[in-house]
Coordinates of C-alpha atoms and ligand atoms in Angstrom, one line a residue:
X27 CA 54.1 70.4 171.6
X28 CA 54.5 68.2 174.5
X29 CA 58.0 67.2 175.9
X30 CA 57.0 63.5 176.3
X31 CA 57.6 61.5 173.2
X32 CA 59.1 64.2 171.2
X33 CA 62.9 64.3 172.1
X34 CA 62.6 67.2 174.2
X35 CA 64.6 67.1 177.4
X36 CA 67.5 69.0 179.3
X37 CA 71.3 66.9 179.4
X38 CA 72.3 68.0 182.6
X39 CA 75.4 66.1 181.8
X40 CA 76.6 67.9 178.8
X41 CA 79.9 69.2 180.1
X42 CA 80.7 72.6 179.3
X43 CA 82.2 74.1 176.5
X44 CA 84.4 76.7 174.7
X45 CA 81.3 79.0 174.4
X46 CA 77.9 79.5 176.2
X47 CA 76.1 79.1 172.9
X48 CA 78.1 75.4 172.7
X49 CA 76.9 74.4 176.3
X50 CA 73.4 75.8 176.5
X51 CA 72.1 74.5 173.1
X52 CA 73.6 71.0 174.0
X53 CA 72.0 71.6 177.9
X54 CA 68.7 72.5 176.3
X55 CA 69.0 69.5 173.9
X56 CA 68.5 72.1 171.2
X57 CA 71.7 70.5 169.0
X58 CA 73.5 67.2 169.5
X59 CA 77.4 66.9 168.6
X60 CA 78.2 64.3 165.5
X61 CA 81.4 65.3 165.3
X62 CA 83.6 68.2 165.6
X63 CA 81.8 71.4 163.8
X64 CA 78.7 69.1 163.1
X65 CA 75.5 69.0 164.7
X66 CA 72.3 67.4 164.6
X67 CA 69.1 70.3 165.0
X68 CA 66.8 68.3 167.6
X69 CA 63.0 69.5 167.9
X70 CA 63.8 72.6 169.5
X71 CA 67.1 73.6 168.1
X72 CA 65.3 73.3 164.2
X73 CA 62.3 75.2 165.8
X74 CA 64.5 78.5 166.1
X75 CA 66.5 78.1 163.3
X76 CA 63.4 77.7 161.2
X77 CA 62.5 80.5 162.6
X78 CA 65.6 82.6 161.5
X79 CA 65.7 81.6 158.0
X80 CA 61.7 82.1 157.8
X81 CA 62.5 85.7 158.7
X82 CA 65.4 85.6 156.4
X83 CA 63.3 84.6 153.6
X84 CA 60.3 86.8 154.0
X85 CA 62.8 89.6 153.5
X86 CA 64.4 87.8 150.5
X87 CA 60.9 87.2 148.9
X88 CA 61.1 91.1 148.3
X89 CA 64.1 91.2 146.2
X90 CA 64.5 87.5 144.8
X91 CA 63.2 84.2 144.3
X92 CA 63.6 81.0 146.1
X93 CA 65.4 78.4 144.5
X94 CA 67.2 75.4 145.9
X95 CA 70.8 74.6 144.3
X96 CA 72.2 71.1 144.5
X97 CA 74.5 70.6 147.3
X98 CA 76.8 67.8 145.4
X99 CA 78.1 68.7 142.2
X100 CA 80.4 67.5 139.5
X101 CA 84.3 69.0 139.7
X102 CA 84.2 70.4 136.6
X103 CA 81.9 73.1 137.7
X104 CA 84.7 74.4 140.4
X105 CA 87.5 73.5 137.2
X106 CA 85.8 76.2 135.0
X107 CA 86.4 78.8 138.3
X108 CA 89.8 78.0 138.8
X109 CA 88.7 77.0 142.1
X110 CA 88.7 73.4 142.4
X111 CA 92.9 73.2 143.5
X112 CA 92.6 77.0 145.2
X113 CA 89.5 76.5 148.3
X114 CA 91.5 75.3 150.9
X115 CA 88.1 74.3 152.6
X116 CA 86.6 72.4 149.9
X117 CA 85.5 68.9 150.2
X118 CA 85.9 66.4 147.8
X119 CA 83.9 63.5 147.1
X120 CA 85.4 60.5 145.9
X121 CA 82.1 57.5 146.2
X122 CA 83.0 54.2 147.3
X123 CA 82.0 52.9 143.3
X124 CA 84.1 55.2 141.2
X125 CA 85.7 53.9 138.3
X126 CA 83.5 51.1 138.1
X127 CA 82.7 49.6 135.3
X128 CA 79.5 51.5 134.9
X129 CA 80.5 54.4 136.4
X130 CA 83.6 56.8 135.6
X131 CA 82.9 59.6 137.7
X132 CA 85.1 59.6 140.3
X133 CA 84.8 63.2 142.1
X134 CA 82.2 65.5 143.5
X135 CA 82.2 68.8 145.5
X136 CA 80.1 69.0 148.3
X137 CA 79.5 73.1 147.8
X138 CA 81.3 75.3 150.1
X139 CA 79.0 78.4 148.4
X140 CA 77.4 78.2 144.9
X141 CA 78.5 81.2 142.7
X142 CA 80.5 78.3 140.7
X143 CA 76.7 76.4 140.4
X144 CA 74.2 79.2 139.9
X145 CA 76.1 80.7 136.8
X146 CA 76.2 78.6 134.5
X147 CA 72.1 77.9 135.2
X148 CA 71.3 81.6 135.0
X149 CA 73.7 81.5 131.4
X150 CA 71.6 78.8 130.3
X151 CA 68.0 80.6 130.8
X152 CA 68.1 84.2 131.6
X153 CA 69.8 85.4 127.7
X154 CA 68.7 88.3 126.4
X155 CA 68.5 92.3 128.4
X156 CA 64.6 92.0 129.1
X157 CA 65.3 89.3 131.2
X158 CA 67.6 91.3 133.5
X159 CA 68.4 92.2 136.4
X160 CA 67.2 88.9 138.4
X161 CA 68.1 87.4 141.6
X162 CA 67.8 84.1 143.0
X163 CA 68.7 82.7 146.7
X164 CA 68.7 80.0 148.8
X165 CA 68.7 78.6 152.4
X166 CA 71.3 75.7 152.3
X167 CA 73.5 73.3 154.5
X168 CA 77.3 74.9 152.9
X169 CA 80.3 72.1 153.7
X170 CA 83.8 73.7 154.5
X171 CA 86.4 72.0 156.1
X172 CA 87.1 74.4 158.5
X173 CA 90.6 73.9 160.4
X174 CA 89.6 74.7 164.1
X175 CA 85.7 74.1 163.4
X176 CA 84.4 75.6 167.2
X177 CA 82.6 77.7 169.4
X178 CA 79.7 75.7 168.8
X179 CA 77.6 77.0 166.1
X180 CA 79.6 79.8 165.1
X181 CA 82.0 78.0 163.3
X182 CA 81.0 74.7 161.5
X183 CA 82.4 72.2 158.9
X184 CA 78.7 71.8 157.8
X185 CA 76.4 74.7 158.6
X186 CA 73.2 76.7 157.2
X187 CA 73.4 79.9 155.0
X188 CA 71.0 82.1 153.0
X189 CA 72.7 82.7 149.7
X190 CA 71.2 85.0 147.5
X191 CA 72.4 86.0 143.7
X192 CA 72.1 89.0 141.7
X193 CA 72.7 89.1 137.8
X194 CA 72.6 92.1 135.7
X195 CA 73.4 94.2 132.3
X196 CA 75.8 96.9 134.2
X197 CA 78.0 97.0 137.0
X198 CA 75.9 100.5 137.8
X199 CA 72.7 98.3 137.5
X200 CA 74.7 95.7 140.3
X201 CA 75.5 98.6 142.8
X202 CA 72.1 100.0 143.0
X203 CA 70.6 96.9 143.7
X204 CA 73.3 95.9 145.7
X205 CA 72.4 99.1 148.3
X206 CA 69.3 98.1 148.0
X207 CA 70.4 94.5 149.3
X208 CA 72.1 96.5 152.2
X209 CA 68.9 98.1 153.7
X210 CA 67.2 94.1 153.3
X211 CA 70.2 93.2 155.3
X212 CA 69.6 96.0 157.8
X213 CA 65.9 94.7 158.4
X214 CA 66.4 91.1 158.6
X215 CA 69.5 92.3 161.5
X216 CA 66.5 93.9 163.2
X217 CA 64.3 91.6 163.0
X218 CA 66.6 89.0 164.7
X219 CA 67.0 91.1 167.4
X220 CA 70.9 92.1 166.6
X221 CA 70.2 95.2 164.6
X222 CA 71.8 97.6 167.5
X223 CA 74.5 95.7 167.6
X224 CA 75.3 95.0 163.6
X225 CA 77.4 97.0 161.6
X226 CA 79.0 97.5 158.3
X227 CA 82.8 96.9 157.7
X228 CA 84.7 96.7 154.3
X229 CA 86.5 94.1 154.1
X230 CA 88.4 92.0 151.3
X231 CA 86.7 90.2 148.8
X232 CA 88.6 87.1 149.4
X233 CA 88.8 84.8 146.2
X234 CA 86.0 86.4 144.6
X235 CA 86.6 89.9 143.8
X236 CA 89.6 92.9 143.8
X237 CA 86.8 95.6 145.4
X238 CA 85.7 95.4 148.9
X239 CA 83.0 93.4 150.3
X240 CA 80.9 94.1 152.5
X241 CA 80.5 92.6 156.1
X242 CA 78.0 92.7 158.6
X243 CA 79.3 92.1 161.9
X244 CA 77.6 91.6 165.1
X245 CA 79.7 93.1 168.1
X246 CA 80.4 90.1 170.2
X247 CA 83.1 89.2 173.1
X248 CA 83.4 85.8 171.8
X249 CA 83.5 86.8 168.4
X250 CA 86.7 85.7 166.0
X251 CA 87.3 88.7 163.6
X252 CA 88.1 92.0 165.0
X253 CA 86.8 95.4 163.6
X254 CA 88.5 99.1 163.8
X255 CA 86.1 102.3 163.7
X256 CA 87.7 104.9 161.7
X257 CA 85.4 107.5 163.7
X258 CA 86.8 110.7 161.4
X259 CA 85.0 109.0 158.5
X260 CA 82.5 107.3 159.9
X261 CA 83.5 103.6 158.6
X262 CA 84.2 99.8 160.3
X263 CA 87.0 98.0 158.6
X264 CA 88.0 94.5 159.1
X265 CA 91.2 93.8 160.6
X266 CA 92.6 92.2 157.0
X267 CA 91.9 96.0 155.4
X268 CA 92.3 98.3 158.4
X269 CA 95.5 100.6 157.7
X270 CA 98.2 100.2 160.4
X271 CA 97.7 103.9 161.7
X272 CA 94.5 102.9 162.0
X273 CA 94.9 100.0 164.1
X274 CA 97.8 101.5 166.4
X275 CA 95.3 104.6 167.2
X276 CA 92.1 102.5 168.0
X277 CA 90.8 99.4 169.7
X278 CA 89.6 96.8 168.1
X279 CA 86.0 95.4 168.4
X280 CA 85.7 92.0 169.1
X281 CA 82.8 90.4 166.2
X282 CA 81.1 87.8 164.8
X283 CA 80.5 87.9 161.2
X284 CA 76.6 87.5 160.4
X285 CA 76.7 88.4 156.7
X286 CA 78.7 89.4 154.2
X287 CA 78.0 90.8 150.3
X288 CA 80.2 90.4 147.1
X289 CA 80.4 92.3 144.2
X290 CA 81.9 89.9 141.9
X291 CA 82.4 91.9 138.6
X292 CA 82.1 89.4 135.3
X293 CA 84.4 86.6 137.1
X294 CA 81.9 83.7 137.4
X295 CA 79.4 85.3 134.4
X296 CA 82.7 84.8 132.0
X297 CA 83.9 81.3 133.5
X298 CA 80.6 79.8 132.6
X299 CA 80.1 81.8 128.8
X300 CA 77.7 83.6 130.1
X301 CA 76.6 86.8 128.3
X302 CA 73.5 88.6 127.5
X303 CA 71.9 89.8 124.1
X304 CA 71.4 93.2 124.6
X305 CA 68.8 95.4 122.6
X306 CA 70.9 96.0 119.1
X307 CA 71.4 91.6 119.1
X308 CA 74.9 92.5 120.4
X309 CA 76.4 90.4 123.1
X310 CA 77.1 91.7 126.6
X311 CA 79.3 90.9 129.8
X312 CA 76.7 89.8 132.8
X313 CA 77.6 91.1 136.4
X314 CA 77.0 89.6 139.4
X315 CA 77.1 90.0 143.0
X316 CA 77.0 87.4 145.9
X317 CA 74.7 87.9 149.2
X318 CA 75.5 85.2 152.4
X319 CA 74.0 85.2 155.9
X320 CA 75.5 82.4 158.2
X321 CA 71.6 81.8 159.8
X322 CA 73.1 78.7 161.8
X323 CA 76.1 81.0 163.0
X324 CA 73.3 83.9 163.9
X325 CA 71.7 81.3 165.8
X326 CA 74.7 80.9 168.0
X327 CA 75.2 84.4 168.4
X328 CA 72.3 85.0 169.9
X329 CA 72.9 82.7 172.4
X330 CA 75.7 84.2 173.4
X331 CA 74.4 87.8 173.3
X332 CA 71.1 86.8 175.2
X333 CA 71.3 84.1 178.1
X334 CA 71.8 85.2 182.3
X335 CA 73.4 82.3 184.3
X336 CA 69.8 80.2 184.4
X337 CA 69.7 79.9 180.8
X338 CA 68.9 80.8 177.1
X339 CA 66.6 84.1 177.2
X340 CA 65.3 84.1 173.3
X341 CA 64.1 87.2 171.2
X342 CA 60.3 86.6 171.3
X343 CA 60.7 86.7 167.1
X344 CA 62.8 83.4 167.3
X345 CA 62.1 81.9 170.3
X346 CA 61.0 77.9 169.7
X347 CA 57.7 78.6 171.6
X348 CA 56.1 81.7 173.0
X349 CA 55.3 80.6 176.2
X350 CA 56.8 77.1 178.8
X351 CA 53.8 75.6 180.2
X352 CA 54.9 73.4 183.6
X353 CA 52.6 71.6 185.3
X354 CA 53.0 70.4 188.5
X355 CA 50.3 67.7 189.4
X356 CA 52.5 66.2 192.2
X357 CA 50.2 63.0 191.8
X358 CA 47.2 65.1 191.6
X359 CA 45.1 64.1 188.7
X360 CA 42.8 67.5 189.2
X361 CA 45.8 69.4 188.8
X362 CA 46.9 67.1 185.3
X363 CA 43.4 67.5 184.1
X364 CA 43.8 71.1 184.5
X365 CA 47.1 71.2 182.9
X366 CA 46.2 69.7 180.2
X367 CA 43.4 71.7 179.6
X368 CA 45.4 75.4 179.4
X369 CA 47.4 72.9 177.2
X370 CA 44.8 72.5 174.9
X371 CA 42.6 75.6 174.6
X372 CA 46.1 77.7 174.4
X373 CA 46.9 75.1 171.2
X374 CA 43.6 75.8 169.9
X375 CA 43.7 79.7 170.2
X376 CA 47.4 79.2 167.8
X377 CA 49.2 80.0 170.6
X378 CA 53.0 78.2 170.1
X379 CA 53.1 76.8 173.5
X380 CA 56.1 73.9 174.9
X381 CA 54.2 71.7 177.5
X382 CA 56.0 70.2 180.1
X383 CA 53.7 67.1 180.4
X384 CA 56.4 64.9 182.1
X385 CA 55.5 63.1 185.3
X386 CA 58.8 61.3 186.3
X387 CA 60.6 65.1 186.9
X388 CA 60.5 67.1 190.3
X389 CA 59.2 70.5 190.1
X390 CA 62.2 72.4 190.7
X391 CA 63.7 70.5 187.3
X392 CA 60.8 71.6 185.0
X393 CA 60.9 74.9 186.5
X394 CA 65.0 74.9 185.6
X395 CA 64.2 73.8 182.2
X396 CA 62.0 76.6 181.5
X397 CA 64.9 78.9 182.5
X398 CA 67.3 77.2 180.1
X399 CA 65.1 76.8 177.3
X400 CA 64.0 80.6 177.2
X401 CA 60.9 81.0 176.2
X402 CA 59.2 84.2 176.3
X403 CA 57.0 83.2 179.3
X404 CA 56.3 80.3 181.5
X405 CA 53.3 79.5 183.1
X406 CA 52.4 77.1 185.8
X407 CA 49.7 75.0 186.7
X408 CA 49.8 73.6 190.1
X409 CA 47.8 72.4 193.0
X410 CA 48.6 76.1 194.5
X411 CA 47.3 78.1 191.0
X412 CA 43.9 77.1 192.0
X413 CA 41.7 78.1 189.0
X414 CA 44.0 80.6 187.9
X415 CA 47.7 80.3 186.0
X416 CA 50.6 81.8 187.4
X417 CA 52.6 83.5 184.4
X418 CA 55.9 85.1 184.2
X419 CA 58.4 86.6 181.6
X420 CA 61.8 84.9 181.0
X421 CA 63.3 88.8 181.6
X422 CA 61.9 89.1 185.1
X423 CA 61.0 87.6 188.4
X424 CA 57.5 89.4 188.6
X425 CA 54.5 86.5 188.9
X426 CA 50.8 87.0 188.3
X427 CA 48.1 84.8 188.6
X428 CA 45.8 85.4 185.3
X429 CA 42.8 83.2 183.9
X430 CA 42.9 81.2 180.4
X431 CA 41.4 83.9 178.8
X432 CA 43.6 86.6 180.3
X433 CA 46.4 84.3 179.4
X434 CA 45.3 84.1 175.5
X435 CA 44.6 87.5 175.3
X436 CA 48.2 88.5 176.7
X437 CA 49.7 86.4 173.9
X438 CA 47.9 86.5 170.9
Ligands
LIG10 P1 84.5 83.5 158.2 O1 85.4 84.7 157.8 O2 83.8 83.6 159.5 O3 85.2 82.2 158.0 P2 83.6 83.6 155.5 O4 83.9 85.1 155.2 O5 84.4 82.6 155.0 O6 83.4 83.5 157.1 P3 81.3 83.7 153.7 O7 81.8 82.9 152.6 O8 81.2 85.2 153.6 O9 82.1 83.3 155.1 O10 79.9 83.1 154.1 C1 78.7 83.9 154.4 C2 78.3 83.8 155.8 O11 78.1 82.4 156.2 C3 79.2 84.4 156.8 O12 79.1 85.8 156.9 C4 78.9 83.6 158.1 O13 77.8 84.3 158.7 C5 78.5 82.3 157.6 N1 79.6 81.3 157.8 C6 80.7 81.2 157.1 N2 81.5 80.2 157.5 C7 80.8 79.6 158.5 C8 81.1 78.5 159.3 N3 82.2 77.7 159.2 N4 80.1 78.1 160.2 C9 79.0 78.8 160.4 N5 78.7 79.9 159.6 C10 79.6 80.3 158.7
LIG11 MG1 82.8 86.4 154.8

């Protein structure tokens, strides 16, 4: 992709903010403020959240299907729940035309989660015990009205999450999968990069459920929640659950919470009448557990785990492009022709490459921009490369002068 035309540019204005993540995506030009806790994803900025959730849902594909849950919903799906007067977060939608004449619907929910949604769809399809255990998720923008929405991405009134849901005929049949949801949850932490830094705390199960959930929480200065390792036993509990001895004898650890899992017992399953046939025609209780990853939060959080003071530095797995190309013609149409040549035979060997094409912006800029946007590698084309590219990785200061080929080969 080329940076001309395309809404790709650095805001050397943007002023700085509560949290790195907060001024380097808005730098980069990656998000764009609305309002407070509500962003715009620009070119680049949907690039690498595409990225995460892509990553997200190839691990999902192996223990659910996709589905995509409406985001606006009648009350009366939150009434049945007992949660419509009790989520202190919830938004409400009253449209500028209720009570008209033709219309006497005069209140919505814009979902906060779905358990309250999917229920009552899996009640009306998935009846009898051959049809269980299933799961279904989603990749979603969630609304909550959040009371200090900050930190950038980590915290928003509207943000992204991967929801998944699990349905079966036993609460024993709901905590085998459920372990086996774990391990997914371990891989997809991996794969984002913040596997050896993510860990497992208990934690309460809020409005939803009397047992523990389960968080994953990536260790994190800037994090809000706060862990406590009870080393004797080996297990992270969050600072709502943690036992005052345990608190007074250890530290806390600073987190950001990247996922958390519910069991949820028969509460949603029994609002919405929903119970299975089992295999004597009887009817039967259906339990159901929850699954969330924030992927818009996790996006955030790896700003703030991964940047030096020039910039973003991305994992290679999410990164909006593999490799920066600059080039730096300085008036020389050789030099542009050359450019735009690397530009094109990189394209056509499917190599994800971010060309700085512009011709208004002094070198030193283009070179900054590479450093804040954080690709993998930048290379540069200029009157100086000759017939040869001069690469480098984000990660280190080390230059080399390598051909096309060399260049392709290295990245593909
Ligand atoms: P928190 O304790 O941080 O408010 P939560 O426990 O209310 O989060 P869940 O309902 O468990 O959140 O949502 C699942 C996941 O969605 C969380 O683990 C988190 O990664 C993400 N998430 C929750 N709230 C937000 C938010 N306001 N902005 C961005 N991501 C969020
Ligand atoms: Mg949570």
């Amino acid at each position: 992709m080329r940076y001309s035309h395309n809404l790709i540019k650095s805001n050397k204005e943007a002023r700085e903010f509560d949290t790195v993540n907060a001024t380097l995506l808005q730098k980069g030009v990656f998000i764009d403020q609305t309002m407070a806790g509500v962003f715009a994803f620009l070119p680049l900025g949907l690039r690498v959240l595409q990225k995460i959730e892509q990553i997200i849902r190839e691990e999902m594909d192996t223990i659910g299907a996709e589905v995509f849950l409406p985001a606006l919903v009648p009350t009366k799906l939150w009434e049945q729940t007992g949660r419509f007067d009790t989520v202190d977060v919830l938004f409400k939608a009253t449209p500028a035309n209720a009570g008209s004449a033709k219309r006497n619907d005069a209140t919505y929910v814009l979902n906060s989660t779905h358990e309250d949604t999917v229920a009552p769809i899996a009640g009306k399809y998935m009846l009898s015990y051959r049809d269980l255990p299933f799961a279904v998720y989603q990749i979603q923008t969630k609304f909550r009205n959040e009371e200090r929405p900050k930190s950038g991405l980590l915290r928003g009134r509207e943000f992204r999450m991967k929801d998944l849901y699990s349905f079966h005929a036993s609460d024993e049949d709901r905590e085998a999968y459920y372990e086996k949801a774990k391990e997914v949850y371990v891989r997809i932490f991996d794969r984002l990069g913040l596997g050896a830094d993510t860990v497992i705390a208990l934690a309460s199960g809020g409005d939803f459920t009397d047992d523990y959930s389960h968080e994953f929480q990536t260790k994190l200065d800037t994090g809000e929640d706060t862990i406590y390792h009870d080393e004797k036993e080996d297990v992270f509990y969050n600072k709502e659950v943690a036992s005052p001895e345990l608190q007074k004898a250890t530290e806390g650890i600073q987190v950001s919470e990247v996922g958390n899992i519910f069991p949820l017992g028969t509460k949603f399953t029994e609002a919405a009448e929903y119970m299975y046939t089992n295999e004597d025609g009887k009817q039967q209780p259906v339990y159901m557990a929850s699954y969330g990853i924030g992927s818009s939060r996790i996006m955030g959080v790896l700003v703030e785990k991964f940047h030096d003071d020039r910039g973003i530095i991305w994992p290679a797995n999410v990164a909006p492009f593999t490799v920066h190309l600059v080039g730096i013609s300085g008036g020389d149409d050789a030099v542009t022709a050359k450019a735009e040549a690397v530009y094109e035979k990189l394209t056509a060997a499917n190599v994800e490459v971010l060309y700085d094409d512009r011709a208004d912006v002094s070198p030193g800029e283009k070179l900054g921009d590479a450093d804040l946007v954080g690709c993998p590698w930048r290379a540069v084309v200029s009157g100086k490369t000759g017939d040869s590219i001069e690469i480098k990785q984000r990660t280190s200061d080390a230059m080399e002068l390598v051909t096309i080929d060399d260049l392709i080969t290295k990245l593909t």
